[in-house]
Short mmCIF file of C-alpha atoms in Angstrom, two decimals:
data_model
loop_
_atom_site.label_atom_id
_atom_site.label_comp_id
_atom_site.label_asym_id
_atom_site.label_seq_id
_atom_site.Cartn_x
_atom_site.Cartn_y
_atom_site.Cartn_z
CA UNK A 1 38.73 40.29 -44.48
CA UNK A 2 38.29 38.38 -41.23
CA UNK A 3 37.70 34.70 -41.68
CA UNK A 4 35.88 32.04 -39.75
CA UNK A 5 37.63 30.15 -36.96
CA UNK A 6 38.23 26.41 -37.18
CA UNK A 7 40.57 24.22 -35.12
CA UNK A 8 43.62 23.44 -37.28
CA UNK A 9 43.54 19.71 -36.59
CA UNK A 10 41.43 16.95 -35.08
CA UNK A 11 42.49 13.33 -34.59
CA UNK A 12 40.09 10.49 -33.86
CA UNK A 13 40.18 6.72 -33.92
CA UNK A 14 38.61 4.60 -36.64
CA UNK A 15 34.84 4.15 -36.13
CA UNK A 16 34.70 6.96 -33.58
CA UNK A 17 32.82 10.26 -33.91
CA UNK A 18 34.41 13.59 -34.79
CA UNK A 19 32.81 17.00 -34.37
CA UNK A 20 34.38 19.94 -36.16
CA UNK A 21 33.46 23.51 -35.32
CA UNK A 22 33.35 26.78 -37.24
CA UNK A 23 32.92 30.04 -35.35
CA UNK A 24 31.97 33.34 -36.91
CA UNK A 25 29.73 36.23 -35.91
CA UNK A 26 26.22 37.55 -36.40
CA UNK A 27 27.10 38.90 -39.85
CA UNK A 28 28.13 35.56 -41.33
CA UNK A 29 27.50 32.21 -39.60
CA UNK A 30 24.85 33.73 -37.35
CA UNK A 31 23.25 35.44 -40.33
CA UNK A 32 22.45 32.61 -42.76
CA UNK A 33 24.54 29.70 -41.57
CA UNK A 34 27.65 28.11 -42.98
CA UNK A 35 28.27 25.48 -45.62
CA UNK A 36 30.85 22.71 -45.32
CA UNK A 37 33.40 21.50 -47.83
CA UNK A 38 35.68 18.46 -47.85
CA UNK A 39 39.00 18.43 -49.67
CA UNK A 40 41.32 15.52 -50.23
CA UNK A 41 44.95 16.22 -51.19
CA UNK A 42 45.34 17.11 -54.84
CA UNK A 43 41.61 17.47 -55.41
CA UNK A 44 39.23 20.44 -55.52
CA UNK A 45 36.87 21.02 -52.59
CA UNK A 46 33.58 19.13 -52.55
CA UNK A 47 30.37 20.44 -51.02
CA UNK A 48 29.23 18.43 -47.99
CA UNK A 49 26.43 20.63 -46.70
CA UNK A 50 24.48 23.61 -47.92
CA UNK A 51 24.01 26.57 -45.59
CA UNK A 52 20.65 25.23 -44.44
CA UNK A 53 22.36 22.01 -43.26
CA UNK A 54 20.91 20.00 -46.12
CA UNK A 55 23.13 17.31 -47.57
CA UNK A 56 23.69 17.18 -51.37
CA UNK A 57 22.81 13.89 -52.99
CA UNK A 58 25.54 11.29 -52.68
CA UNK A 59 26.89 12.49 -49.34
CA UNK A 60 26.93 9.77 -46.69
CA UNK A 61 24.42 9.96 -43.85
CA UNK A 62 27.36 9.53 -41.48
CA UNK A 63 27.83 13.26 -42.00
CA UNK A 64 25.55 15.77 -40.28
CA UNK A 65 25.62 19.53 -39.77
CA UNK A 66 24.06 21.93 -37.29
CA UNK A 67 24.31 25.50 -36.07
CA UNK A 68 23.94 27.19 -32.70
CA UNK A 69 24.17 30.95 -32.78
CA UNK A 70 27.42 31.96 -34.44
CA UNK A 71 28.94 28.49 -34.42
CA UNK A 72 28.38 25.82 -37.05
CA UNK A 73 29.29 22.19 -36.44
CA UNK A 74 30.02 19.20 -38.67
CA UNK A 75 29.71 15.75 -37.11
CA UNK A 76 31.07 12.59 -38.70
CA UNK A 77 30.09 9.28 -37.14
CA UNK A 78 31.69 5.87 -37.68
CA UNK A 79 34.92 7.42 -38.97
CA UNK A 80 36.43 5.69 -42.00
CA UNK A 81 39.91 6.01 -43.52
CA UNK A 82 38.46 7.93 -46.48
CA UNK A 83 37.16 10.62 -44.12
CA UNK A 84 40.72 11.75 -43.55
CA UNK A 85 40.76 15.12 -45.32
CA UNK A 86 40.68 18.88 -44.85
CA UNK A 87 37.32 20.37 -43.93
CA UNK A 88 36.41 24.00 -44.59
CA UNK A 89 33.40 26.06 -43.65
CA UNK A 90 32.23 29.10 -45.59
CA UNK A 91 29.62 31.80 -45.20
CA UNK A 92 28.48 35.05 -46.78
CA UNK A 93 29.35 38.03 -44.62
CA UNK A 94 26.62 40.63 -44.98
CA UNK A 95 28.72 43.35 -43.35
CA UNK A 96 31.84 42.79 -45.47
CA UNK A 97 29.80 41.88 -48.59
CA UNK A 98 32.27 39.09 -49.06
CA UNK A 99 32.51 35.35 -48.80
CA UNK A 100 34.60 34.16 -45.87
CA UNK A 101 36.20 30.79 -45.26
CA UNK A 102 37.47 29.09 -42.19
CA UNK A 103 41.16 28.23 -42.10
CA UNK A 104 40.29 24.55 -42.38
CA UNK A 105 40.53 21.56 -40.08
CA UNK A 106 42.75 18.64 -40.96
CA UNK A 107 41.00 15.48 -39.79
CA UNK A 108 43.23 12.51 -39.08
CA UNK A 109 41.68 9.08 -38.64
CA UNK A 110 43.94 6.93 -36.47
CA UNK B 1 26.66 16.83 -65.67
CA UNK B 2 27.98 20.14 -64.37
CA UNK B 3 31.51 20.85 -65.57
CA UNK B 4 33.79 23.78 -64.86
CA UNK B 5 37.14 23.83 -66.64
CA UNK B 6 39.69 26.51 -65.80
CA UNK B 7 42.55 27.54 -68.06
CA UNK B 8 45.08 30.32 -68.44
CA UNK B 9 47.33 29.70 -65.47
CA UNK B 10 51.11 29.66 -65.68
CA UNK B 11 54.32 31.32 -64.61
CA UNK B 12 54.39 35.11 -64.63
CA UNK B 13 56.83 37.68 -63.31
CA UNK B 14 55.91 40.03 -60.46
CA UNK B 15 54.04 43.01 -61.85
CA UNK B 16 52.79 40.99 -64.80
CA UNK B 17 49.30 40.10 -65.95
CA UNK B 18 47.36 36.94 -66.62
CA UNK B 19 43.79 36.17 -67.71
CA UNK B 20 42.06 33.09 -66.38
CA UNK B 21 39.07 31.51 -68.07
CA UNK B 22 36.47 29.05 -66.85
CA UNK B 23 34.37 27.16 -69.37
CA UNK B 24 31.03 26.01 -67.96
CA UNK B 25 28.75 23.27 -69.24
CA UNK B 26 25.91 21.05 -68.08
CA UNK B 27 23.76 23.85 -66.65
CA UNK B 28 22.17 27.18 -67.57
CA UNK B 29 25.23 29.34 -66.94
CA UNK B 30 23.34 32.63 -67.17
CA UNK B 31 21.21 31.71 -64.13
CA UNK B 32 24.00 31.25 -61.62
CA UNK B 33 26.29 33.38 -59.49
CA UNK B 34 29.93 32.49 -60.05
CA UNK B 35 33.10 32.96 -58.03
CA UNK B 36 36.85 32.64 -58.12
CA UNK B 37 38.46 31.06 -55.07
CA UNK B 38 42.19 30.48 -54.67
CA UNK B 39 44.39 28.24 -52.58
CA UNK B 40 48.05 28.97 -52.00
CA UNK B 41 50.32 25.90 -51.79
CA UNK B 42 49.68 24.08 -48.52
CA UNK B 43 47.21 26.72 -47.36
CA UNK B 44 43.47 27.12 -46.98
CA UNK B 45 40.82 28.50 -49.30
CA UNK B 46 40.63 32.23 -49.99
CA UNK B 47 37.69 33.82 -51.75
CA UNK B 48 38.75 36.15 -54.57
CA UNK B 49 35.71 37.49 -56.41
CA UNK B 50 31.98 37.06 -57.03
CA UNK B 51 29.77 37.96 -59.98
CA UNK B 52 25.99 37.86 -60.28
CA UNK B 53 24.22 36.09 -63.16
CA UNK B 54 23.82 39.30 -65.16
CA UNK B 55 27.24 40.66 -64.19
CA UNK B 56 25.68 43.69 -62.53
CA UNK B 57 26.79 42.83 -59.00
CA UNK B 58 30.49 42.21 -58.44
CA UNK B 59 32.50 41.87 -55.25
CA UNK B 60 36.22 41.47 -54.57
CA UNK B 61 38.39 40.45 -51.67
CA UNK B 62 40.39 43.37 -50.28
CA UNK B 63 43.61 41.57 -51.23
CA UNK B 64 42.84 41.82 -54.96
CA UNK B 65 40.66 44.91 -55.20
CA UNK B 66 41.94 47.31 -57.83
CA UNK B 67 44.17 44.66 -59.43
CA UNK B 68 41.80 41.87 -60.47
CA UNK B 69 38.66 42.11 -62.63
CA UNK B 70 36.00 39.43 -62.83
CA UNK B 71 33.72 39.19 -65.86
CA UNK B 72 31.48 36.74 -67.66
CA UNK B 73 30.15 36.07 -71.14
CA UNK B 74 26.82 34.29 -70.81
CA UNK B 75 26.65 33.72 -74.57
CA UNK B 76 29.90 31.76 -74.35
CA UNK B 77 29.16 30.12 -70.97
CA UNK B 78 32.43 31.49 -69.70
CA UNK B 79 33.81 33.20 -66.61
CA UNK B 80 37.00 35.23 -66.58
CA UNK B 81 39.49 36.73 -64.15
CA UNK B 82 41.86 39.41 -65.40
CA UNK B 83 44.78 39.65 -63.01
CA UNK B 84 47.12 42.64 -63.16
CA UNK B 85 50.03 43.84 -61.03
CA UNK B 86 50.60 40.29 -59.84
CA UNK B 87 52.55 39.68 -56.65
CA UNK B 88 54.31 36.65 -55.22
CA UNK B 89 51.50 36.25 -52.72
CA UNK B 90 49.03 35.73 -55.58
CA UNK B 91 50.67 32.36 -56.25
CA UNK B 92 47.93 29.78 -55.85
CA UNK B 93 45.62 27.33 -57.54
CA UNK B 94 42.65 29.33 -58.78
CA UNK B 95 39.28 27.60 -58.75
CA UNK B 96 36.12 28.57 -60.57
CA UNK B 97 33.11 27.79 -58.36
CA UNK B 98 29.37 27.89 -58.94
CA UNK B 99 26.98 28.92 -56.21
CA UNK B 100 23.78 27.00 -55.58
CA UNK B 101 20.29 28.45 -55.74
CA UNK B 102 18.00 29.63 -54.21
CA UNK B 103 19.95 32.60 -52.95
CA UNK B 104 19.09 32.14 -49.27
CA UNK B 105 20.98 28.83 -49.10
CA UNK B 106 23.61 29.59 -51.68
CA UNK B 107 26.79 27.63 -51.17
CA UNK B 108 29.84 26.75 -53.27
CA UNK B 109 28.16 23.80 -54.98
CA UNK B 110 30.46 22.93 -57.89
CA UNK B 111 34.16 23.46 -58.37
CA UNK B 112 36.53 23.17 -61.28
CA UNK B 113 39.83 21.32 -61.08
CA UNK B 114 41.74 24.58 -60.76
CA UNK B 115 44.57 26.26 -62.63
CA UNK B 116 47.93 27.06 -61.06
CA UNK B 117 49.25 30.60 -61.14
CA UNK B 118 52.87 31.08 -60.12
CA UNK B 119 54.24 34.58 -59.68
CA UNK B 120 58.01 34.51 -59.60
CA UNK B 121 61.02 36.09 -61.23
#
């Protein structure tokens, strides 16, 4: 099953802003949006955003999500050391009748 | 508090079988869609299988179709994954994950800690 496309890595300086992208098609991201997950080494993934770009309780307001067409974006402002992690997007693909994930973006905070 | 606890992982030879379990607590298990998602060492997330609250709707990734079977026991608040004809490429941490509701915004909301499956001779 085809997955979603994410840049493998992004590096930004402390306190700067990072924008991560997730590109799919009209059957997945363009259909009902994508959710975002954060994963630190040795830990399970953690939901950052629901598919409607709503933030679960407890997630910092420094994180925001949006979508334009078939591309979803995750923006992190005021980068902190603890933001260094892998970020994954996921969506339901109505054509494949399957969940698809992006390959993940490793965010490095310099 | 929502808790998902996987068990049943371990070392198995190629061609062998294993049954994973996921014990759920802290929510009305019978109301939620559940999934298995795996992560090979050093790799990204790969969706494996999905089951509806009643168990009537089931989906599999092409990579496991015909070899893996997902099931649930709502009376026991438990999710299962029967894995047969295991291959080296099935080696991964297997996560149990609960989807959120309502359906139109469903996302992988809660995850267990995972159980490691290693397929090797």
